[in-house]
mmCIF file of C-alpha atoms in Angstrom:
data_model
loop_
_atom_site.group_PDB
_atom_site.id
_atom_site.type_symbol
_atom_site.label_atom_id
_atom_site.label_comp_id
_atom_site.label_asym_id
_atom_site.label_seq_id
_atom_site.Cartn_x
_atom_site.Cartn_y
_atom_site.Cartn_z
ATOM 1 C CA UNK A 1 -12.842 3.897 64.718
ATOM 2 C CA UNK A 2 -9.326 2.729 65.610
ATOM 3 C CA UNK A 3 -10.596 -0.812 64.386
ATOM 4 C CA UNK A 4 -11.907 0.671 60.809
ATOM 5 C CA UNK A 5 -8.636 2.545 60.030
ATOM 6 C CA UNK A 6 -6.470 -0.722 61.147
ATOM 7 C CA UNK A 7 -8.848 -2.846 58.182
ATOM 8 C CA UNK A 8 -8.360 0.230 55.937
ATOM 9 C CA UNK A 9 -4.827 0.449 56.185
ATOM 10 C CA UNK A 10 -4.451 -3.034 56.019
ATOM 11 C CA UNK A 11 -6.572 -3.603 52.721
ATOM 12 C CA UNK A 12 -4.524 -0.610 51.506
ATOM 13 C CA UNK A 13 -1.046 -2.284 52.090
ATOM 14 C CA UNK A 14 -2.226 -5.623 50.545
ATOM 15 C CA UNK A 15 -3.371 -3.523 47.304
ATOM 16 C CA UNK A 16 0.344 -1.876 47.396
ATOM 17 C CA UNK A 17 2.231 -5.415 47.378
ATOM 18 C CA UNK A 18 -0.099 -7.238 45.195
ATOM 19 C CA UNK A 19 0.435 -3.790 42.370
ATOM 20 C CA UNK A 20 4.635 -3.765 43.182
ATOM 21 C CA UNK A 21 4.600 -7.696 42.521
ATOM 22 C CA UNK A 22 2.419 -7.671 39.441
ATOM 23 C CA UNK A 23 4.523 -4.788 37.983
ATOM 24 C CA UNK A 24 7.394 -6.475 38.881
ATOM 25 C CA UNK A 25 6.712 -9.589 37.294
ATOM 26 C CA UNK A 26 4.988 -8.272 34.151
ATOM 27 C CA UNK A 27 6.768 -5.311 34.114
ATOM 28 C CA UNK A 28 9.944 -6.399 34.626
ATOM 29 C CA UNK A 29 10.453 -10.078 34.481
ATOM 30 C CA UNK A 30 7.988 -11.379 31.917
ATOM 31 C CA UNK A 31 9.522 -8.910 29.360
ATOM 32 C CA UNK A 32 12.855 -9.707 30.089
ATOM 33 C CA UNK A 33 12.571 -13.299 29.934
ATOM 34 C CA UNK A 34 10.681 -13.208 26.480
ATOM 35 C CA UNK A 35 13.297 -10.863 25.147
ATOM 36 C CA UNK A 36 16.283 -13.495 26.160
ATOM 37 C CA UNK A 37 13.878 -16.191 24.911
ATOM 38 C CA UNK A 38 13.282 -14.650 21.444
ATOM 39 C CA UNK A 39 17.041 -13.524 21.220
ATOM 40 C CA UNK A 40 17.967 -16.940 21.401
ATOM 41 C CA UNK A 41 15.837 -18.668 19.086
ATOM 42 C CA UNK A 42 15.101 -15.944 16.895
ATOM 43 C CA UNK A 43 17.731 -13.282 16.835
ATOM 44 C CA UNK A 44 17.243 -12.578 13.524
ATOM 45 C CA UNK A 45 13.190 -11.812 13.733
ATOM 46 C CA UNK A 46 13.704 -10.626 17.267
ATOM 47 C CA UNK A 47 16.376 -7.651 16.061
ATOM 48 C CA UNK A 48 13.635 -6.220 13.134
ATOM 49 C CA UNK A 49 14.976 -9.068 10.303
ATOM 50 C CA UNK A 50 17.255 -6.489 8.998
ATOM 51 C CA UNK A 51 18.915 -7.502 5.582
ATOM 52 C CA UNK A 52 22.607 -5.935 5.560
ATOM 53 C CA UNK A 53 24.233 -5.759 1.941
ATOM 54 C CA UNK A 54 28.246 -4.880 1.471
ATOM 55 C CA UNK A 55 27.861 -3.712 5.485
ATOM 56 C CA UNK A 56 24.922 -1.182 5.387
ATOM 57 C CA UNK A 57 21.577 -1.898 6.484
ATOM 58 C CA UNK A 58 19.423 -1.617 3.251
ATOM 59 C CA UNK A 59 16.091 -1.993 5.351
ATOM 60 C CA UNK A 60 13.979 -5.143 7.045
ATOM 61 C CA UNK A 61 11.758 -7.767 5.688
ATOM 62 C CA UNK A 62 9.230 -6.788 7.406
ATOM 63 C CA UNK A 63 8.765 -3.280 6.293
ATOM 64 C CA UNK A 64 7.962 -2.110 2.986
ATOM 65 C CA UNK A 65 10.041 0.867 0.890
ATOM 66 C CA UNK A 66 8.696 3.535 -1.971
ATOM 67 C CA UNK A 67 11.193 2.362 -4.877
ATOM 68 C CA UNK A 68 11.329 4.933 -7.621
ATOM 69 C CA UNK A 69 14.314 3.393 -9.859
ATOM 70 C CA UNK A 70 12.335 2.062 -12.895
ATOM 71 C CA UNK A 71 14.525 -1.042 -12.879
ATOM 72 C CA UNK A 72 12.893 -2.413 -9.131
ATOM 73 C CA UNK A 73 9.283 -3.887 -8.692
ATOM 74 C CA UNK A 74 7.114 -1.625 -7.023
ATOM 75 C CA UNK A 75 5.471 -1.943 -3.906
ATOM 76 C CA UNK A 76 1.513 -1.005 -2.352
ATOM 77 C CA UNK A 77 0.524 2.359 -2.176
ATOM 78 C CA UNK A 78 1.472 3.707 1.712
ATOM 79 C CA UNK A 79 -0.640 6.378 3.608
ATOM 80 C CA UNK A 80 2.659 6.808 5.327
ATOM 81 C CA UNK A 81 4.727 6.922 2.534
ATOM 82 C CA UNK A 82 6.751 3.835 4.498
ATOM 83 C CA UNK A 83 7.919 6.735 7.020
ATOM 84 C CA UNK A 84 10.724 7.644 4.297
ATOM 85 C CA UNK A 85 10.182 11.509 5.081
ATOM 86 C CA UNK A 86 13.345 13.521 5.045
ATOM 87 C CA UNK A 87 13.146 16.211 7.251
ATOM 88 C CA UNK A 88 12.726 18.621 3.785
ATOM 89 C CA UNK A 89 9.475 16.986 3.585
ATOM 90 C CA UNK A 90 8.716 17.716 7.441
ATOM 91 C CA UNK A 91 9.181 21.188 7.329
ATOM 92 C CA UNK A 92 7.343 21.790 3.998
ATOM 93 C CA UNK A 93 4.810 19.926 5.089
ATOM 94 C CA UNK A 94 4.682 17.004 2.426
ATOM 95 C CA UNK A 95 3.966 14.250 4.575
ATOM 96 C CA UNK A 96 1.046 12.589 5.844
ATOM 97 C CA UNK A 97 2.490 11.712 9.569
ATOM 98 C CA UNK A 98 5.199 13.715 11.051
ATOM 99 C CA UNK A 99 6.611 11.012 13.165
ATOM 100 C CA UNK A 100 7.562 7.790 12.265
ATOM 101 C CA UNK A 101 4.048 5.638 12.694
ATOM 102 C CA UNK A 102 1.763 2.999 10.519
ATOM 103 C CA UNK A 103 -1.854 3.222 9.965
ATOM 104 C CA UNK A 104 -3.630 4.051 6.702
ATOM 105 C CA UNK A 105 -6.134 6.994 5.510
ATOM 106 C CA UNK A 106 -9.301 4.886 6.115
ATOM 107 C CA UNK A 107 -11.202 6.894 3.686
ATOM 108 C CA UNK A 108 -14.583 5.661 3.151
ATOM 109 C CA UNK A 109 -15.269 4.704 -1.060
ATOM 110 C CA UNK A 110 -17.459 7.445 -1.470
ATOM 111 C CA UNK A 111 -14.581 9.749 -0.321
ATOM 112 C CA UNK A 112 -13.314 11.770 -3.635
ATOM 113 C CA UNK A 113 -9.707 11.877 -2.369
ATOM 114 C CA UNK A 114 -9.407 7.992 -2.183
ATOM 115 C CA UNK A 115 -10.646 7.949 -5.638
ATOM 116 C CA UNK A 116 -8.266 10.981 -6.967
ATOM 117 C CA UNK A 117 -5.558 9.000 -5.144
ATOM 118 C CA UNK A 118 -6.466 5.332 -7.118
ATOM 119 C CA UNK A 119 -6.750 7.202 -10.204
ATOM 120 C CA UNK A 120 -3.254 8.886 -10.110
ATOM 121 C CA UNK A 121 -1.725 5.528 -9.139
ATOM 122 C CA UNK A 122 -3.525 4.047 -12.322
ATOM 123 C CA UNK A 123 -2.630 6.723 -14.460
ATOM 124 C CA UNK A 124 1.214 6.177 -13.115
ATOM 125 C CA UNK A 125 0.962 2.437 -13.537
ATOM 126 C CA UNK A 126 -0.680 2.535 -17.075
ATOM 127 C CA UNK A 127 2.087 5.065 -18.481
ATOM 128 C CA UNK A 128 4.963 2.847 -16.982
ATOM 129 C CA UNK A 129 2.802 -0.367 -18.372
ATOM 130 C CA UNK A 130 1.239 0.567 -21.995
ATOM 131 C CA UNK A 131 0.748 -3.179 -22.520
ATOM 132 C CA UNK A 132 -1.167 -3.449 -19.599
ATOM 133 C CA UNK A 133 -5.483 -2.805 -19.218
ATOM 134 C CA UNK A 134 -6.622 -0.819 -16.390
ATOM 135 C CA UNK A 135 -8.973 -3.857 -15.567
ATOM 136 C CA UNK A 136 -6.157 -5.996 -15.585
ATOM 137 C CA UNK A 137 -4.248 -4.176 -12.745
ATOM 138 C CA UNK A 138 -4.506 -6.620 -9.646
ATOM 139 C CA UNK A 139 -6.123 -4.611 -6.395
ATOM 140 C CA UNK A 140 -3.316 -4.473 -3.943
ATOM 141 C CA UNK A 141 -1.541 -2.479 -6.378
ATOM 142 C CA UNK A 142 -3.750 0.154 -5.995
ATOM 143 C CA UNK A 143 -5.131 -0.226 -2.235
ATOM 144 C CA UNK A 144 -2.845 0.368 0.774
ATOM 145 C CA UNK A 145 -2.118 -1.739 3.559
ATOM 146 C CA UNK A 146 -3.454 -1.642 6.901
ATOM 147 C CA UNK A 147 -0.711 -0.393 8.547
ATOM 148 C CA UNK A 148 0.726 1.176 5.236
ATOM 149 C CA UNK A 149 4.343 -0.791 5.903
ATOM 150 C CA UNK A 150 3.113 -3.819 4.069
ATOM 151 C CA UNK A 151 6.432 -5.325 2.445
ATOM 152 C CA UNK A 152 4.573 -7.703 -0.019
ATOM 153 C CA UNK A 153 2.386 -7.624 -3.185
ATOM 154 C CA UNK A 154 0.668 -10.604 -4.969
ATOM 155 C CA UNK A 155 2.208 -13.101 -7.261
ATOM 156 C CA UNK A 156 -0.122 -11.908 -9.578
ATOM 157 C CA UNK A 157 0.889 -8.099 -9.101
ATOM 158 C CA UNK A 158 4.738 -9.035 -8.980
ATOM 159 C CA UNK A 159 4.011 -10.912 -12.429
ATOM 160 C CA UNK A 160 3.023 -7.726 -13.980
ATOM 161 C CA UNK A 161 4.855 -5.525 -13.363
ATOM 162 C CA UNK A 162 7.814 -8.257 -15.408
ATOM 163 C CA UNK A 163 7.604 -7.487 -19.021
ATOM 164 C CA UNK A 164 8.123 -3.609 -17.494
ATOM 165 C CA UNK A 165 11.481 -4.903 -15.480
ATOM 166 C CA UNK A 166 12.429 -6.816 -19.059
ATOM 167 C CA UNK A 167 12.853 -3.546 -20.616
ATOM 168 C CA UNK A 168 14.323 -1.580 -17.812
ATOM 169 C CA UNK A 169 16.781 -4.127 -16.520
ATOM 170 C CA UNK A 170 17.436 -6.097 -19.621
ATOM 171 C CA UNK A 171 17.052 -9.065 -17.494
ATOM 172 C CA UNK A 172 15.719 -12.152 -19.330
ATOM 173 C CA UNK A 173 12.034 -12.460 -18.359
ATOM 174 C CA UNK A 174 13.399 -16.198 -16.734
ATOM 175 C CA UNK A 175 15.598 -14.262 -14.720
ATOM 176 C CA UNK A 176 12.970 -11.906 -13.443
ATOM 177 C CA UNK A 177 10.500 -14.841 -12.654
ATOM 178 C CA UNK A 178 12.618 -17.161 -10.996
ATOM 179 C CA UNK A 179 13.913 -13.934 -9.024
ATOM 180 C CA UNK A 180 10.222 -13.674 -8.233
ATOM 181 C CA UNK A 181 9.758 -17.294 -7.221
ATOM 182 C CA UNK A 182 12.757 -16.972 -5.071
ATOM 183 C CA UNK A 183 11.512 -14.417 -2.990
ATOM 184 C CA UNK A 184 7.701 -15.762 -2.923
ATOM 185 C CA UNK A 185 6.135 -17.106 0.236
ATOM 186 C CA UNK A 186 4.028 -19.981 0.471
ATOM 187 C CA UNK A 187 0.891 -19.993 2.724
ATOM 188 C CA UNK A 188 1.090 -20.971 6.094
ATOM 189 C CA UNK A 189 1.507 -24.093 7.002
ATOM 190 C CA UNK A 190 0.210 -24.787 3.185
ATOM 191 C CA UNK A 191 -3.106 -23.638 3.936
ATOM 192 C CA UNK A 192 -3.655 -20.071 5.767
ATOM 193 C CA UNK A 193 -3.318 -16.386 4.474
ATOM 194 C CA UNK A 194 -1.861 -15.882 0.709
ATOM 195 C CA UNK A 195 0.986 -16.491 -1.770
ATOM 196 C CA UNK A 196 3.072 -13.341 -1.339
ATOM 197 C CA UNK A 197 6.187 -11.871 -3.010
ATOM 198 C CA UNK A 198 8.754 -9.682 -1.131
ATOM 199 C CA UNK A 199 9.440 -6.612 -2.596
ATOM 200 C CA UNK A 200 12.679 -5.350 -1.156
ATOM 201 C CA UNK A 201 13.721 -9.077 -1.411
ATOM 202 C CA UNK A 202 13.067 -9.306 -5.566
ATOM 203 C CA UNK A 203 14.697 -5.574 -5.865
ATOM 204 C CA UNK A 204 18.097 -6.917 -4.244
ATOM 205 C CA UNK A 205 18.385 -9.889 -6.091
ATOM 206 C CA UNK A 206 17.791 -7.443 -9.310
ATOM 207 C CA UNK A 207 20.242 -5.311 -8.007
ATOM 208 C CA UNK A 208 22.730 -8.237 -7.390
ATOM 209 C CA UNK A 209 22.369 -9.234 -10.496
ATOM 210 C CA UNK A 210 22.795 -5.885 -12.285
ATOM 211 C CA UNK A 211 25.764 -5.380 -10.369
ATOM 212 C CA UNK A 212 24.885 -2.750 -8.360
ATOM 213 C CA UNK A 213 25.353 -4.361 -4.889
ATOM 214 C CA UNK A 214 26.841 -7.854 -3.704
ATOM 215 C CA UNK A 215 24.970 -10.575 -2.105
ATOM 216 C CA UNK A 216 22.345 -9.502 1.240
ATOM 217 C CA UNK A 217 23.104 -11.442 4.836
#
């Protein structure tokens, strides 16, 4: 008996060392080191590529905004509503996800609210764009993203949304398309994923050039 505890004790403490080292060294270590790493060669991606204009943080590359001035490009549709909720909205109840979060509704396309919800955003897009047919609308105008913090749209849906940003801004539409070339990105490595156009990016050049801001770090 006194043999059988001995081995069970034993087997027990190797189980406790082997657990404290692994959670030291993935707990602990490996996250620290890949935190200095990533500081150090990528700061900028590494602190949540926040774009700072005249000393205020205006928002982040990487996350989309819900931008309701008529003279900026619009972005996706967000579930989440880009987690732009004032606290007015949390109380009342006008929100889709108390806390900050991503994710999308996932409806299924027989569900009637996903097609009450495509319609209103056609019925907004087509009153702000008479020229424009519903058909002609490009998709990820009118679908969310994934996570519902999706910064980017098309080329094609930044293109027409111009002849609307003509009017508004009274930008030339050459302005408003080399604004839009400026702030496209290429495919990967020339090959993988999609053309896509940065929303906040194209909205602060607009703004720079309206005179509303100076230039974004």
């Amino acid at each position: 008996m006194g043999t059988k505890l001995k081995n069970a004790m034993s087997g027990l403490k190797k189980a406790f060392l082997v657990t404290v080292v692994l959670l030291i060294l993935c707990g602990l270590i490996y996250p620290l080191v890949l935190t200095g790493i990533s500081q150090v060669i990528f700061p900028k991606q590494a602190n949540g590529s926040v774009i700072t204009v005249d000393g205020k943080q205006v928002g982040s590359e990487l996350v989309g905004q819900d931008f309701t001035d008529e003279r900026f490009m619009k972005c996706r549709p967000s579930s989440v509503n880009y987690n732009t909720y004032t606290q007015e909205d949390v109380d009342n109840g006008d929100h889709t996800m108390g806390a900050p979060s991503s994710g999308s509704n996932n409806y299924a396309p027989s569900n009637p609210e996903l097609a009450e919800r495509v319609q209103a955003d056609i019925d907004a897009f087509l009153e702000e764009n008479p020229d424009v047919k519903k058909e002609d609308i490009p998709t990820d105008l009118l679908t969310a993203s994934g996570s519902g913090l999706d910064p980017h749209i098309s080329p094609e849906s930044a293109e027409i949304q111009i002849p609307h940003l003509v009017e508004t801004t009274k930008l030339s539409e050459d302005e408003l398309k080399q604004i839009v070339k400026d702030n496209t990105n290429g495919k990967f490595l020339g090959i993988f994923g999609e053309e896509t156009v940065n929303v906040l990016g194209v909205n602060l050049d607009i703004a720079e050039k309206l005179g509303m801001i100076g230039s974004e770090e």
